[in-house]
Amino acid sequence: MIIENTVEGVKRQVKAWKSEGLSIGLVPTMGYLHEGHKSLIDRAVSENDRVVVSVFVNPIQFAPTEDLESYPRDFDADCRLCEDAKASLVFHPDADEMYDGDFSTFVDMDNVTKELCGKSRPTHFRGVCTVVNKLFNIAMPDRAYFGQKDAQQLAVIRRMVRDLNMNVEIVGCPIIREADGLAKSSRNTYLSDEERKAALVLSKAIFKGKEMLESGISDGEEVLEQMKEIILSSPLAKIDYVEMVKWDSIEIHHTVDCPVLVAIAVYIGRTRLIDNFIFEV
Ligand code: AMP
């Protein structure tokens, strides 16, 4: 497995692979890899000749008040996981490699970024779209893999690729959970023992909401109310949002007459966690 820190090094390698007619899969990550990331890499390895995993904590998708500095990092462990999963190349640039001092060009998006995480983190998706666009230009993938864990991000990337006619297929992958239901996340490491227990209200609310929609309830308000009640049963939980939106456009929509995304963001202590499910009628 190749470890590469420079943009030019990755470009040289992917051009060589392309000239041999090999297909390339890309898995963008911020590192501190777990089974959720591994499921994306496994899928990419099964569908492409070569797989590039990027490990980059992208500064421009964090607001000044957020956890850029404290975001967990363990590059040696990440490389071991990538090697075991049979990735071909790990791209691990530093921030200066990705952003020149006079960097000036951003990819921004209307509509799909207005609600949910886009509302609480107004500059987040501009940073995500910009870095993902750069990674596509650097790794030139045939396919790129994103988790449904970050469902709005998946919808945003799909829209960007469609709107800007990018030549990459976006593959969405299911949420991987801990045995007790908590969605795996690098940020789970922030949780104390007590908070880790309290964090179960997220998946409990998600499972309850899903069960209600599956039982035929189509009133979104009723479902969201029940979910909020479950979350607020923990004194450590503070709701950022509990919402139902159209899955493709991420517009608020409280009737289940089209594919909907039910998404939540909840602070457990100081840690902001997200979870969701998609329901197709
Ligand atoms: P991150 O390193 O958190 O930016 O995540 C990198 C990619 O892994 C994103 O596409 C995430 O949606 C995906 N991912 C993170 N956690 C999970 C999970 N528990 N299950 C599935 N995919 C995940």
Coordinates of C-alpha atoms and ligand atoms in Angstrom, one line a residue:
M1 CA 0.0 0.0 0.0
I2 CA 1.3 3.4 -1.0
I3 CA 1.2 6.3 1.5
E4 CA 1.3 9.7 -0.3
N5 CA 1.4 13.2 1.2
T6 CA 1.4 15.2 -2.0
V7 CA -1.2 16.1 -4.6
E8 CA 1.3 15.6 -7.4
G9 CA 2.3 12.1 -6.1
V10 CA -1.4 11.0 -6.1
K11 CA -2.0 12.4 -9.5
R12 CA 1.1 10.7 -10.9
Q13 CA 0.0 7.3 -9.5
V14 CA -3.7 7.5 -10.6
K15 CA -2.6 8.6 -14.1
A16 CA -0.4 5.5 -14.2
W17 CA -3.3 3.3 -13.1
K18 CA -5.6 4.9 -15.6
S19 CA -3.2 4.4 -18.5
E20 CA -3.3 0.6 -17.6
G21 CA -7.1 0.8 -17.9
L22 CA -7.6 0.2 -14.1
S23 CA -10.7 1.6 -12.4
I24 CA -10.3 3.7 -9.3
G25 CA -12.5 4.0 -6.2
L26 CA -12.2 6.9 -3.7
V27 CA -13.1 6.9 0.0
P28 CA -12.8 10.4 1.5
T29 CA -12.4 10.4 5.3
M30 CA -11.1 12.5 8.2
G31 CA -9.3 9.5 9.7
Y32 CA -9.6 7.9 13.1
L33 CA -11.0 5.1 11.1
H34 CA -13.5 2.5 12.4
E35 CA -15.8 -0.2 11.1
G36 CA -18.0 2.4 9.4
H37 CA -15.2 3.7 7.3
K38 CA -14.0 0.1 6.7
S39 CA -17.4 -0.8 5.2
L40 CA -16.9 1.9 2.6
I41 CA -13.4 0.7 1.8
D42 CA -14.5 -2.9 1.6
R43 CA -17.3 -1.9 -0.9
A44 CA -14.8 0.2 -2.9
V45 CA -12.3 -2.7 -3.0
S46 CA -15.0 -5.1 -4.2
E47 CA -16.0 -2.7 -7.1
N48 CA -12.7 -1.2 -8.3
D49 CA -9.2 -2.2 -9.4
R50 CA -7.5 0.3 -7.1
V51 CA -8.8 2.2 -4.0
V52 CA -7.6 5.5 -2.7
V53 CA -8.5 6.4 0.9
S54 CA -8.0 10.1 1.8
V55 CA -7.3 10.9 5.5
F56 CA -7.6 14.6 5.9
V57 CA -9.2 16.7 8.7
N58 CA -10.4 19.4 6.4
P59 CA -10.1 22.8 8.2
I60 CA -12.5 24.7 6.0
Q61 CA -15.5 22.5 7.0
F62 CA -15.1 23.4 10.7
A63 CA -16.4 26.7 12.1
P64 CA -13.9 28.5 14.4
T65 CA -16.0 27.4 17.5
E66 CA -15.9 23.7 16.4
D67 CA -13.6 20.8 17.2
L68 CA -10.9 21.0 14.5
E69 CA -8.0 21.0 17.0
S70 CA -9.3 18.3 19.2
Y71 CA -10.6 16.0 16.4
P72 CA -9.1 12.6 17.1
R73 CA -6.2 11.5 15.0
D74 CA -4.2 8.2 14.8
F75 CA -2.6 7.9 11.4
D76 CA -0.7 4.7 12.1
A77 CA -3.8 2.9 13.1
D78 CA -5.6 4.3 10.0
C79 CA -2.9 2.9 7.8
R80 CA -3.2 -0.5 9.4
L81 CA -6.9 -0.6 8.8
C82 CA -6.5 0.5 5.2
E83 CA -3.8 -2.1 4.6
D84 CA -5.9 -4.9 6.1
A85 CA -8.9 -3.7 3.9
K86 CA -6.6 -3.9 0.9
A87 CA -6.7 -0.2 -0.1
S88 CA -4.1 0.7 -2.7
L89 CA -3.1 4.2 -1.6
V90 CA -3.7 6.4 1.4
F91 CA -3.6 10.1 0.7
H92 CA -2.6 12.1 3.8
P93 CA -1.9 15.7 2.9
D94 CA -1.4 18.5 5.4
A95 CA -3.5 21.6 5.3
D96 CA -0.9 23.6 3.4
E97 CA -0.7 20.9 0.7
M98 CA -4.4 21.3 0.1
Y99 CA -4.8 25.0 0.6
D100 CA -2.3 27.5 -0.7
G101 CA -1.9 30.7 1.4
D102 CA -3.9 32.6 -1.3
F103 CA -6.5 29.9 -1.8
S104 CA -9.6 31.6 -3.1
T105 CA -12.0 29.2 -4.9
F106 CA -15.0 27.5 -3.1
V107 CA -17.8 25.3 -4.3
D108 CA -21.1 26.5 -2.6
M109 CA -24.6 25.1 -2.8
D110 CA -28.1 26.5 -2.3
N111 CA -31.3 24.7 -1.2
V112 CA -30.0 21.2 -0.2
T113 CA -27.7 22.8 2.4
K114 CA -30.3 25.0 4.0
E115 CA -31.8 22.7 6.6
L116 CA -30.5 20.2 9.2
C117 CA -26.7 20.4 9.6
G118 CA -26.5 23.2 7.1
K119 CA -28.6 25.3 9.4
S120 CA -26.6 24.6 12.5
R121 CA -23.3 24.7 10.6
P122 CA -23.7 27.4 7.9
T123 CA -20.2 27.2 6.4
H124 CA -19.8 23.4 6.7
F125 CA -21.1 22.2 3.3
R126 CA -19.1 24.8 1.5
G127 CA -16.0 23.3 3.0
V128 CA -17.2 19.7 2.3
C129 CA -18.1 20.5 -1.4
T130 CA -14.8 22.3 -1.9
V131 CA -12.6 19.5 -0.5
V132 CA -14.5 16.7 -2.2
N133 CA -14.3 18.5 -5.5
K134 CA -10.5 18.8 -5.0
L135 CA -10.3 15.2 -4.0
F136 CA -12.2 14.2 -7.2
N137 CA -9.8 16.3 -9.3
I138 CA -6.7 14.7 -7.6
A139 CA -7.8 11.1 -7.4
M140 CA -9.9 11.1 -10.6
P141 CA -12.1 8.2 -9.3
D142 CA -14.7 6.3 -11.3
R143 CA -16.6 5.8 -8.1
A144 CA -16.6 7.6 -4.7
Y145 CA -18.1 6.1 -1.5
F146 CA -20.0 8.0 1.2
G147 CA -21.8 6.8 4.3
Q148 CA -25.5 7.3 4.9
K149 CA -24.4 8.2 8.4
D150 CA -23.9 11.7 7.0
A151 CA -27.1 11.6 5.0
Q152 CA -27.3 15.3 4.1
Q153 CA -23.6 15.2 3.0
L154 CA -24.5 12.3 0.7
A155 CA -27.5 14.2 -0.8
V156 CA -25.3 17.3 -1.2
I157 CA -22.5 15.4 -3.0
R158 CA -25.0 13.7 -5.3
R159 CA -26.5 17.1 -6.2
M160 CA -23.0 18.7 -6.7
V161 CA -22.0 15.8 -9.1
R162 CA -25.3 16.2 -11.0
D163 CA -25.3 20.0 -11.2
L164 CA -21.6 20.3 -12.2
N165 CA -21.6 17.2 -14.5
M166 CA -18.8 15.5 -12.7
N167 CA -17.7 12.2 -14.1
V168 CA -17.9 10.1 -10.9
E169 CA -20.5 7.7 -9.6
I170 CA -21.5 8.3 -6.0
V171 CA -22.1 5.2 -4.0
G172 CA -24.1 5.5 -0.7
C173 CA -23.3 2.9 2.0
P174 CA -25.5 1.9 5.0
I175 CA -24.9 3.1 8.6
I176 CA -22.7 0.8 10.7
R177 CA -23.6 0.7 14.4
E178 CA -22.2 -0.5 17.7
A179 CA -23.8 -3.7 19.1
D180 CA -26.1 -1.6 21.3
G181 CA -27.3 0.6 18.4
L182 CA -25.1 3.7 18.6
A183 CA -24.0 4.8 15.1
K184 CA -20.2 4.4 14.9
S185 CA -18.4 7.8 14.8
S186 CA -14.9 9.1 15.4
R187 CA -16.5 11.6 17.7
N188 CA -17.8 8.8 20.0
T189 CA -14.4 8.9 21.6
Y190 CA -15.3 12.2 23.2
L191 CA -18.0 10.6 25.3
S192 CA -17.4 9.8 29.0
D193 CA -18.9 6.5 30.3
E194 CA -22.0 8.2 31.5
E195 CA -22.4 10.1 28.2
R196 CA -21.8 6.9 26.2
K197 CA -24.8 5.4 28.0
A198 CA -26.9 8.5 27.5
A199 CA -26.0 8.6 23.7
L200 CA -28.2 5.5 23.2
V201 CA -31.2 7.8 23.1
L202 CA -30.2 8.7 19.5
S203 CA -30.5 5.2 18.1
K204 CA -33.5 4.5 20.3
A205 CA -35.3 7.5 18.8
I206 CA -34.2 6.4 15.3
F207 CA -35.5 2.9 15.8
K208 CA -38.8 4.1 17.2
G209 CA -39.3 6.5 14.4
K210 CA -38.6 3.9 11.8
E211 CA -40.9 1.4 13.5
M212 CA -43.7 4.0 13.5
L213 CA -43.3 4.7 9.8
E214 CA -43.2 1.0 9.0
S215 CA -46.4 0.5 11.0
G216 CA -48.1 2.9 8.5
I217 CA -48.1 6.1 10.4
S218 CA -47.7 8.9 7.8
D219 CA -48.0 12.0 10.1
G220 CA -44.4 13.2 10.4
E221 CA -45.2 15.5 13.3
E222 CA -46.5 12.6 15.4
V223 CA -43.3 10.6 14.7
L224 CA -41.0 13.5 15.4
E225 CA -42.8 14.2 18.7
Q226 CA -42.3 10.6 19.9
M227 CA -38.6 10.7 18.9
K228 CA -38.0 14.0 20.8
E229 CA -39.6 12.5 23.9
I230 CA -37.2 9.6 23.8
I231 CA -34.2 11.9 23.3
L232 CA -35.2 14.2 26.1
S233 CA -35.6 11.3 28.5
S234 CA -31.9 11.7 29.1
P235 CA -30.9 14.8 31.1
L236 CA -27.6 14.9 29.3
A237 CA -29.2 15.3 25.8
K238 CA -29.9 18.6 24.2
I239 CA -31.6 18.6 20.8
D240 CA -30.1 20.5 17.9
Y241 CA -32.7 19.2 15.4
V242 CA -35.1 16.3 15.0
E243 CA -36.5 16.7 11.4
M244 CA -38.2 15.0 8.5
V245 CA -37.2 16.1 5.0
K246 CA -37.6 15.0 1.4
W247 CA -34.7 12.6 0.9
D248 CA -33.5 14.0 -2.5
S249 CA -33.9 17.8 -1.9
I250 CA -33.6 18.0 2.0
E251 CA -36.7 20.3 2.1
I252 CA -38.8 20.1 5.3
H253 CA -41.6 17.6 4.7
H254 CA -43.9 16.1 7.3
T255 CA -46.0 13.8 5.3
V256 CA -44.7 10.4 4.3
D257 CA -45.8 10.4 0.6
C258 CA -42.3 10.3 -0.9
P259 CA -38.9 9.0 0.2
V260 CA -38.1 10.9 3.4
L261 CA -35.0 11.3 5.5
V262 CA -35.6 11.5 9.3
A263 CA -32.5 13.0 10.7
I264 CA -31.4 14.1 14.2
A265 CA -28.5 16.0 15.8
V266 CA -28.2 15.9 19.5
Y267 CA -25.6 17.2 22.0
I268 CA -24.7 14.7 24.6
G269 CA -22.8 16.9 27.0
R270 CA -20.6 18.9 24.7
T271 CA -20.4 16.3 21.9
R272 CA -22.7 16.7 18.9
L273 CA -23.9 13.4 17.5
I274 CA -26.0 12.7 14.4
D275 CA -28.1 9.7 13.3
N276 CA -30.9 9.1 10.7
F277 CA -33.0 6.7 8.7
I278 CA -34.4 6.9 5.2
F279 CA -37.9 5.7 4.6
E280 CA -39.2 4.9 1.1
V281 CA -43.0 4.6 0.7
Ligands
AMP1 P1 -15.6 11.0 8.4 O1 -14.3 10.5 8.6 O2 -16.5 11.1 9.7 O3 -15.7 12.3 7.6 O4 -16.4 10.0 7.5 C1 -15.9 9.6 6.3 C2 -17.0 8.8 5.6 O5 -17.3 7.6 6.3 C3 -18.3 9.5 5.3 O6 -18.8 9.2 4.1 C4 -19.1 9.0 6.4 O7 -20.5 9.1 6.1 C5 -18.7 7.6 6.5 N1 -19.0 7.0 7.8 C6 -18.7 7.5 9.0 N2 -19.3 6.8 10.0 C7 -20.0 5.8 9.4 C8 -20.8 4.7 9.9 N3 -21.0 4.5 11.2 N4 -21.4 3.9 9.0 C9 -21.2 4.2 7.6 N5 -20.5 5.1 7.1 C10 -19.9 6.0 8.0

